Coordinates of C-alpha atoms in Angstrom, one line a residue:
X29 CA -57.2 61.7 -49.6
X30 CA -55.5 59.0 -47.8
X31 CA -56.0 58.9 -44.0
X32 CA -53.8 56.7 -41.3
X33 CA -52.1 56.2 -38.1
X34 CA -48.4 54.1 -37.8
X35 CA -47.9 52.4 -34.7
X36 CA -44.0 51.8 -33.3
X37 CA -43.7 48.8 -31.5
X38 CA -42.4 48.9 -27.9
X39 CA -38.9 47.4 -29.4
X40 CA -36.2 49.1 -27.6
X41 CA -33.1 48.2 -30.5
X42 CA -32.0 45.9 -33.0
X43 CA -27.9 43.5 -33.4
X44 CA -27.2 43.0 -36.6
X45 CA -24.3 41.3 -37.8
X46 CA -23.0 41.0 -34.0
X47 CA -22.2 37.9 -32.1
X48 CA -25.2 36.6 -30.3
X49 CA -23.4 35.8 -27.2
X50 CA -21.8 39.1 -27.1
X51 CA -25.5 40.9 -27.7
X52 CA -27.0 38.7 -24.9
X53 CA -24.3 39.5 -22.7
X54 CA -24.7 43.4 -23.5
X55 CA -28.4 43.4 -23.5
X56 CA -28.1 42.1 -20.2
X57 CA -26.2 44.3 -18.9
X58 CA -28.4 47.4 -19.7
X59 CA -31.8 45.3 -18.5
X60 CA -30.4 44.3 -15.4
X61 CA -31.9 41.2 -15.6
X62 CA -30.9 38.4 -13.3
X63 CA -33.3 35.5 -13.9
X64 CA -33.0 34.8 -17.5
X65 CA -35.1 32.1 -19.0
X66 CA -34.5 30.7 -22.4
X67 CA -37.4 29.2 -24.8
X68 CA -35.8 27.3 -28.0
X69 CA -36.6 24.1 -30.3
X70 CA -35.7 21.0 -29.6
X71 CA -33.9 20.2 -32.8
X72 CA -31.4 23.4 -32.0
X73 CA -31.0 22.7 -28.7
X74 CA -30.2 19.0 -28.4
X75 CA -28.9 18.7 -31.7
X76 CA -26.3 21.6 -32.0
X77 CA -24.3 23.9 -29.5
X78 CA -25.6 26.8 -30.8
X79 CA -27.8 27.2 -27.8
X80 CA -25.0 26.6 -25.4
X81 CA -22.9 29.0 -27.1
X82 CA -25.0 32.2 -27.4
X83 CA -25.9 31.8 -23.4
X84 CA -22.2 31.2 -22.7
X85 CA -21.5 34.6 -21.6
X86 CA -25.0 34.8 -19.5
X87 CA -25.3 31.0 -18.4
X88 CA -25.6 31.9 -14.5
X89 CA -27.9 33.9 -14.8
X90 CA -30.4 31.3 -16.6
X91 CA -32.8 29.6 -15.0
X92 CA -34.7 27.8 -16.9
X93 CA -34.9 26.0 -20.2
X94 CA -37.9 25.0 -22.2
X95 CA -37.6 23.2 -25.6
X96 CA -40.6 21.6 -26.3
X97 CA -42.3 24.5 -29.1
X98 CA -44.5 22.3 -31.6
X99 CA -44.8 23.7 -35.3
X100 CA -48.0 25.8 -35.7
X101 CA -47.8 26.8 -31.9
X102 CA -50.7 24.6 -30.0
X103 CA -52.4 26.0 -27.1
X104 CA -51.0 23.0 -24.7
X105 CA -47.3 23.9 -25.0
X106 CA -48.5 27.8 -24.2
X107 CA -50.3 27.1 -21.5
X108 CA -47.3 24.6 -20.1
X109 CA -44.7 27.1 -21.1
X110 CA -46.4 30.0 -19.1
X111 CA -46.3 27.6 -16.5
X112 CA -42.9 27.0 -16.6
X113 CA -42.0 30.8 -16.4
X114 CA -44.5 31.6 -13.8
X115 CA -43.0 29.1 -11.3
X116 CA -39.3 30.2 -12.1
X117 CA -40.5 34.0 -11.4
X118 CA -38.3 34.9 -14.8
X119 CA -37.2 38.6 -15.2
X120 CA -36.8 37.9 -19.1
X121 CA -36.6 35.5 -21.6
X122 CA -34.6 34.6 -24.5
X123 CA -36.4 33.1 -27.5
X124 CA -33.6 30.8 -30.2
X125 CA -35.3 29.8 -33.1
X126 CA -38.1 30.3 -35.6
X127 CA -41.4 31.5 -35.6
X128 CA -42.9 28.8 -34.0
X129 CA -40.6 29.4 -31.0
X130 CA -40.9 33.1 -30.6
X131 CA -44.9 32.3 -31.1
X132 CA -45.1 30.5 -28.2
X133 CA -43.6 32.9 -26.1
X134 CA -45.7 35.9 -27.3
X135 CA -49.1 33.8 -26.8
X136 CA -47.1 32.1 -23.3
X137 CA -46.6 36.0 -22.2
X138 CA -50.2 36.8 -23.1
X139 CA -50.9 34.0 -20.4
X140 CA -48.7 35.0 -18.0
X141 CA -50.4 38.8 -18.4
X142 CA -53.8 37.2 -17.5
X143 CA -53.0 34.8 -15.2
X144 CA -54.6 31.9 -17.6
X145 CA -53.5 28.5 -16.4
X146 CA -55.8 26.5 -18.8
X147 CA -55.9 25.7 -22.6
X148 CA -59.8 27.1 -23.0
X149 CA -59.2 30.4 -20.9
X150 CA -57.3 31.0 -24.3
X151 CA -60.8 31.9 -25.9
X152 CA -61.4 35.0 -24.5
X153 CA -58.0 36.5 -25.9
X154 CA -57.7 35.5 -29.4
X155 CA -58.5 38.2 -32.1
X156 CA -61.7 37.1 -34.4
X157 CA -64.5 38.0 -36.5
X158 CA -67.7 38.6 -34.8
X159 CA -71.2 37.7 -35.8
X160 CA -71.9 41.2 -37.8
X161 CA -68.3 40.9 -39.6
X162 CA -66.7 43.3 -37.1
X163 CA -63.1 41.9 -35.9
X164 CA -62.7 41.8 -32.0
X165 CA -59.3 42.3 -30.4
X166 CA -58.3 42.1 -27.1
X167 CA -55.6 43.9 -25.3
X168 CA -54.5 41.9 -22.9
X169 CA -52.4 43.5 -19.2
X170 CA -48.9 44.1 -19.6
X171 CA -46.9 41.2 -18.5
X172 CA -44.4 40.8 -16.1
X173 CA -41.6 40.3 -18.2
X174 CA -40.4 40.5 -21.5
X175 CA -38.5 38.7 -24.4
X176 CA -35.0 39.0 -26.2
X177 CA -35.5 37.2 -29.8
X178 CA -32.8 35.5 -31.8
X179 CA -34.4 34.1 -35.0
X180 CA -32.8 31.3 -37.1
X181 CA -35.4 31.9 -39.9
X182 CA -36.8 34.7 -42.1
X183 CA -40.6 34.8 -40.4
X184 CA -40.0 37.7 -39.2
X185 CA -42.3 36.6 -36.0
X186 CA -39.3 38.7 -33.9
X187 CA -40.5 41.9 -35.3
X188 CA -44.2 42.0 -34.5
X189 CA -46.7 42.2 -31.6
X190 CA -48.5 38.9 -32.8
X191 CA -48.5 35.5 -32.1
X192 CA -50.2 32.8 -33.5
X193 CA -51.2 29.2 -31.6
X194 CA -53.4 26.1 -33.1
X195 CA -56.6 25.4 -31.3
X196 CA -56.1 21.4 -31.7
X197 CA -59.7 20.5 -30.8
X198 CA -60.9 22.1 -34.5
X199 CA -58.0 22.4 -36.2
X200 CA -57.9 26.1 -36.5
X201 CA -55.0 29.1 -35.6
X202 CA -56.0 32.0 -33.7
X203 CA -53.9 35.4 -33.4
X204 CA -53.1 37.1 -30.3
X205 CA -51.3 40.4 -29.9
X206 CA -50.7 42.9 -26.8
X207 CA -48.5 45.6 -26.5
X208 CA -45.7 43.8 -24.9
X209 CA -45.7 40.5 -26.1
X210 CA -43.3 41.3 -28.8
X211 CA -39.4 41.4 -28.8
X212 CA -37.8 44.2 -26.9
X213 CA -34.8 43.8 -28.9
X214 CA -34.1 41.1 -31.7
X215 CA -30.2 40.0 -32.4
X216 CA -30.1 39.6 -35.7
X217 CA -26.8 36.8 -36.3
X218 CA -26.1 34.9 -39.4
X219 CA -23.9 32.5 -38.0
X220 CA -26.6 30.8 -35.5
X221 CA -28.8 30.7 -38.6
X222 CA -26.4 27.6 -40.7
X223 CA -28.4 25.2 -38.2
X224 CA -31.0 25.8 -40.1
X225 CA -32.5 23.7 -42.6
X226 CA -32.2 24.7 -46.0
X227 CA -35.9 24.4 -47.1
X228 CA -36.9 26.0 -43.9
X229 CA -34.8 28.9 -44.6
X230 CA -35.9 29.4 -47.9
X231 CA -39.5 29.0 -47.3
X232 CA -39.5 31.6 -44.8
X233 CA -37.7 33.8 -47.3
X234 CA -40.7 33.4 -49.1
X235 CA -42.6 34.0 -46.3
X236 CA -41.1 37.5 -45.8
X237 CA -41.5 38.5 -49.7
X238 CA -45.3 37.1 -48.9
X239 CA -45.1 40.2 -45.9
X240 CA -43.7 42.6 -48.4
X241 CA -46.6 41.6 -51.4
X242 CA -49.6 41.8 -49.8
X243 CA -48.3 45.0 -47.4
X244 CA -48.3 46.7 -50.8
X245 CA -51.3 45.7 -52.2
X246 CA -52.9 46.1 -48.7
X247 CA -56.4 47.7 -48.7
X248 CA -54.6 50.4 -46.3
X249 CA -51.3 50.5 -47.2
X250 CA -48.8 52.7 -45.1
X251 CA -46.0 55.3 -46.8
X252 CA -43.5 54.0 -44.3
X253 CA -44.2 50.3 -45.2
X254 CA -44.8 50.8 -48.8
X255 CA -40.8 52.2 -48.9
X256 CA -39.7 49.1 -47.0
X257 CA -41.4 46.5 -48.7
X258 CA -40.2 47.6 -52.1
X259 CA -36.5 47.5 -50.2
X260 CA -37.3 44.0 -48.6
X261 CA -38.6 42.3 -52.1
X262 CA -35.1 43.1 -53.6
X263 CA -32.9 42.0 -50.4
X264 CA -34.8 39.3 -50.5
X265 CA -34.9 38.1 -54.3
X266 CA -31.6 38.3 -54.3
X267 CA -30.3 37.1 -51.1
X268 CA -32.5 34.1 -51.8
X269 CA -30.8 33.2 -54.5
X270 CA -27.0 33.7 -53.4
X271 CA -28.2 31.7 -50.1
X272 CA -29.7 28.8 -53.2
X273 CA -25.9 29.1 -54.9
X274 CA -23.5 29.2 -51.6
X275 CA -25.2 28.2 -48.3
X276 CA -21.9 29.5 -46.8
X277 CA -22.3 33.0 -48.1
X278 CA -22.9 34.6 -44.5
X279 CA -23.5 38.0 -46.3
X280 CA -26.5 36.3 -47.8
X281 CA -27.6 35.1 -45.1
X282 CA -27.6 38.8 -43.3
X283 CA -29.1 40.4 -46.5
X284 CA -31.9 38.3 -46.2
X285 CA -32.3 38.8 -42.2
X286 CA -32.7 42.9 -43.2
X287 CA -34.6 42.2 -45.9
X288 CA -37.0 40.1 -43.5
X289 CA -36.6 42.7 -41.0
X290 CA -38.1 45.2 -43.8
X291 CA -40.6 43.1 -44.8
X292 CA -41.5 42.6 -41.2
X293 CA -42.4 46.6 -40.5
X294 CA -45.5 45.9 -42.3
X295 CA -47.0 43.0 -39.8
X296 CA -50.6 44.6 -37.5
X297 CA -49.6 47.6 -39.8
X298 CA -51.3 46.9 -43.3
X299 CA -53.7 44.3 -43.8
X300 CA -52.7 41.4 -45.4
X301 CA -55.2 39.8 -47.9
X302 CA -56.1 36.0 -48.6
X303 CA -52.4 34.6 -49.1
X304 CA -51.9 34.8 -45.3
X305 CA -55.6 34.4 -44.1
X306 CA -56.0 31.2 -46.4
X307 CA -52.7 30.3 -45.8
X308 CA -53.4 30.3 -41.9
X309 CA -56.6 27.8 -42.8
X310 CA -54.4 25.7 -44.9
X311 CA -51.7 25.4 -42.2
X312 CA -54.3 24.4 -39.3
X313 CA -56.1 22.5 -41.2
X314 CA -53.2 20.5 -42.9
X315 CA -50.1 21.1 -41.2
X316 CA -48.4 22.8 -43.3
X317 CA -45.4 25.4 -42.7
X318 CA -46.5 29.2 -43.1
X319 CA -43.4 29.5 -45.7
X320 CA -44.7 26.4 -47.3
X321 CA -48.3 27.8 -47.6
X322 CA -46.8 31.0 -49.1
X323 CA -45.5 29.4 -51.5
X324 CA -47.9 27.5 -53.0
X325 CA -51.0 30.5 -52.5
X326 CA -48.3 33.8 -53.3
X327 CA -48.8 33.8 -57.2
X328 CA -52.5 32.5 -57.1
X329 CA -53.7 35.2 -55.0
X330 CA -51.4 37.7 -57.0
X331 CA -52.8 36.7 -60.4
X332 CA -56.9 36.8 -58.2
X333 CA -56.1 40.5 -57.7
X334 CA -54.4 42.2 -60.4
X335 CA -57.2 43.8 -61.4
X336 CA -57.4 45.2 -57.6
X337 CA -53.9 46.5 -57.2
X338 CA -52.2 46.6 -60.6
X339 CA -49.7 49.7 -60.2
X340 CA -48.5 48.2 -56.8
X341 CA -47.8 44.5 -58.5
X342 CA -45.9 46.7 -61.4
X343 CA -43.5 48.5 -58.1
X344 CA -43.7 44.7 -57.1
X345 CA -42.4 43.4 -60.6
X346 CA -39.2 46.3 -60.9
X347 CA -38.3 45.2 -57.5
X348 CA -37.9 41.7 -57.9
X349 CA -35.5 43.2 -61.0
X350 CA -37.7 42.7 -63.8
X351 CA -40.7 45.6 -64.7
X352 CA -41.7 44.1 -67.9
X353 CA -42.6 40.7 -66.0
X354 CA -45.6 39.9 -64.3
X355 CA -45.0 40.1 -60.9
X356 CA -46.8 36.4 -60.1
X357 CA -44.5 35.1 -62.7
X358 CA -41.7 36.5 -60.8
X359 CA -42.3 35.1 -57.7
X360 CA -43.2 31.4 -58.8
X361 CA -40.3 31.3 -60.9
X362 CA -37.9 32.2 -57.8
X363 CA -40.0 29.5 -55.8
X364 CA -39.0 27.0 -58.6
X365 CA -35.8 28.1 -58.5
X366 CA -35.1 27.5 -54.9
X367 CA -36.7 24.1 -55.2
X368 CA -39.8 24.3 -53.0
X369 CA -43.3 23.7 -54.1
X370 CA -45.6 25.7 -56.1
X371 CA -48.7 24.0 -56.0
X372 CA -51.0 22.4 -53.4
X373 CA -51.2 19.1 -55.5
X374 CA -47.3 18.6 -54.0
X375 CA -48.1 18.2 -50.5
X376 CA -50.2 15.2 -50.6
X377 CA -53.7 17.0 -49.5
X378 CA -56.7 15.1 -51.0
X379 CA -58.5 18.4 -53.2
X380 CA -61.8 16.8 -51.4
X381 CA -60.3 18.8 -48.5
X382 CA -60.1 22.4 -50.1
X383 CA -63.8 22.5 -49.3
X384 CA -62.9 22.7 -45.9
X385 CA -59.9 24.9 -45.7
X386 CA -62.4 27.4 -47.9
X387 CA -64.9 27.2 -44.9
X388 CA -62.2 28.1 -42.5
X389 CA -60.7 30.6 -44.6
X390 CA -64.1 32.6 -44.1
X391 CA -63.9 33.4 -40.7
X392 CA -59.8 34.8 -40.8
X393 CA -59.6 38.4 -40.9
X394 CA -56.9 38.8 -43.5
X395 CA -58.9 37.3 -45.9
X396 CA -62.3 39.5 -45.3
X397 CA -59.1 42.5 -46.0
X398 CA -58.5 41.1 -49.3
X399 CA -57.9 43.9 -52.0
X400 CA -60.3 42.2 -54.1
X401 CA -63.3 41.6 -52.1
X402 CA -63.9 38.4 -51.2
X403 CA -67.4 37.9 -49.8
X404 CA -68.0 33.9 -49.7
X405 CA -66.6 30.6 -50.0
X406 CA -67.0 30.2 -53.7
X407 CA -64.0 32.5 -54.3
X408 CA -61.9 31.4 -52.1
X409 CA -62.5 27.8 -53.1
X410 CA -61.5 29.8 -56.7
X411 CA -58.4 30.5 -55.5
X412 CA -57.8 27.3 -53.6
X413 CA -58.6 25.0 -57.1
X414 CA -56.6 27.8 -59.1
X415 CA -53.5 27.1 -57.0
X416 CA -53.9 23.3 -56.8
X417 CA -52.7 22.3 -60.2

């Protein structure tokens, strides 16, 4: 008999469709806030108005600004963001972009909730595995304020209580969660997201039908999420593809937002196996883009675990529209389709270094929840050599 507990976030409401001036402006309004400091990327904020436009109905009430989020989150830019909303004594903040921007706020606020002022004090907080293979989470103090998220990709970072930031020094991504760390509302608007560039759009797409995969295959897979996942995989699939056809279709665009959203119910839910924790080595270690590293691991560690978890990759298969397909096939096809990569032999890593990212893989906690067991670095460096070519 199956046995579980599903946690709600502390996520107060969700804008769909609705103007993200006009949801600021409202969300404001029932907060009361009055010192309102916004976090966003660089690229969308000197390169576009749609910063200036979604904080045109709130702009007195901001201020502060901080536009300096680095891809893959590292610790320095936490540490001089929580900085940055300590001394402006913010009552909320508004996060504008991807996941690497609604990252740093998360990790930032888990700073802010310990009073950490340096890059090491960042230790003691991150999840991790512990000497007998037990995992070790910490639960950081409320902090003093929280966030408003308006994402511009399909990460889905908005809907979870987990942040991710790079530990430079080794080249390896630690996790960080808390309570209230996540979004207490998300504005979910197509029309900021045409800034966006079209690969990184679609790779997070990915990314999201990566969430829904391995939350079904998941060693402790949840009713709830199990329903939304098989909803998510065919918003997604398809939305994907319209997007790939019409990069106008605003619909599209939407679709895939709720189909992110879905995908996103599953994240500190399920446990994800060893697309996302080898994808997390392979990011750190290389630099390269959580959609990207979906896309080139998805179908290799779908094809290592059929054996593990085939009726769920059969639901898998009907909902990307075809049940007599494999799903893996499925998957890398779209991938192909939309024009990103597929193997790790495109992004220009020497296959010397897949020894190492195997090593680092080891110590994630998503790849010790693998449905197949996966109990050394000999299978993961399997998987790793399976995807290269």
């Amino acid at each position: 008999m199956k046995t579980g507990v599903f946690n709600f976030l502390e996520l107060d409401r969700v804008h769909f469709g609705t103007p993200v001036a006009e949801a600021l402006q409202a969300e404001l309004q029932q907060r009361g806030a009055q010192r309102v400091f916004v976090v966003t990327s660089r690229s969308l904020n000197r390169k576009t108005d749609a910063v200036s436009q979604a904080l045109a109905r709130i702009q007195p009430r901001v201020v502060g600004l901080f536009d300096d989020c680095v891809e893959h989150t590292p610790r320095d830019t936490v540490i001089a963001l929580a900085g940055q909303l300590r001394a402006a004594d913010a009552d909320l903040i508004v996060s504008i972009g991807g996941g690497t921007v609604i990252d740093t706020v998360k990790v930032a606020l888990v700073a802010l909730a310990e009073g950490l002022t340096r890059i090491e004090q960042l230790d003691d907080w991150h999840m991790r595995v512990a000497a007998d293979g037990s995992r070790v989470v910490p639960s950081p103090r409320r902090p003093p304020c929280r966030q408003i998220a308006v994402p511009t990709t399909l990460s889905g970072a908005e809907f979870s209580d987990l942040g991710g930031a790079t530990d430079t020094r080794f080249g390896t991504k630690h996790g960080y969660t808390g309570a209230f760390i996540g979004a207490a509302s998300v504005i979910l608007d197509p029309r900021i997201t045409v800034h966006t560039p079209d690969r990184l759009w679609l790779s997070t797409g990915v990314r999201a039908i990566d969430h829904a995969v391995e939350a079904l295959c998941s060693v402790n897979a949840q009713p709830l999420v199990d329903a939304t996942s098989v909803r998510a995989l065919a918003l997604l699939g398809r939305s994907l593809t319209r997007y790939a056809e019409d990069k106008g279709d605003l619909d599209a665009r939407l679709d895939g937002q709720m189909g992110a959203w879905l995908a996103a119910t599953s994240i500190r839910r399920t446990e994800y196996g060893a697309s996302h924790g080898l994808g997390h080595a392979l990011g750190a270690d290389a630099g390269v883009p959580h959609g990207i590293t979906s896309c080139v691991l998805l179908p290799t560690v779908m094809r290592y675990n059929a054996t593990a978890c085939a009726p769920q990759l059969a639901e898998i298969a009907a909902a990307l529209g075809d049940a007599s397909r494999p799903a893996a096939d499925q998957v890398e096809a779209l991938i192909a389709r939309l024009g990103l990569p597929t193997r790790i032999n495109q992004l220009g890593i020497d296959r010397a270094r897949l020894a190492v990212i195997a090593e680092k893989g080891m110590a994630n906690p998503w790849v010790r929840s693998n449905p197949r067991a996966i109990t050394d670095t000999a299978q993961l460096r399997e998987i790793l050599e399976q995807a290269w070519a």
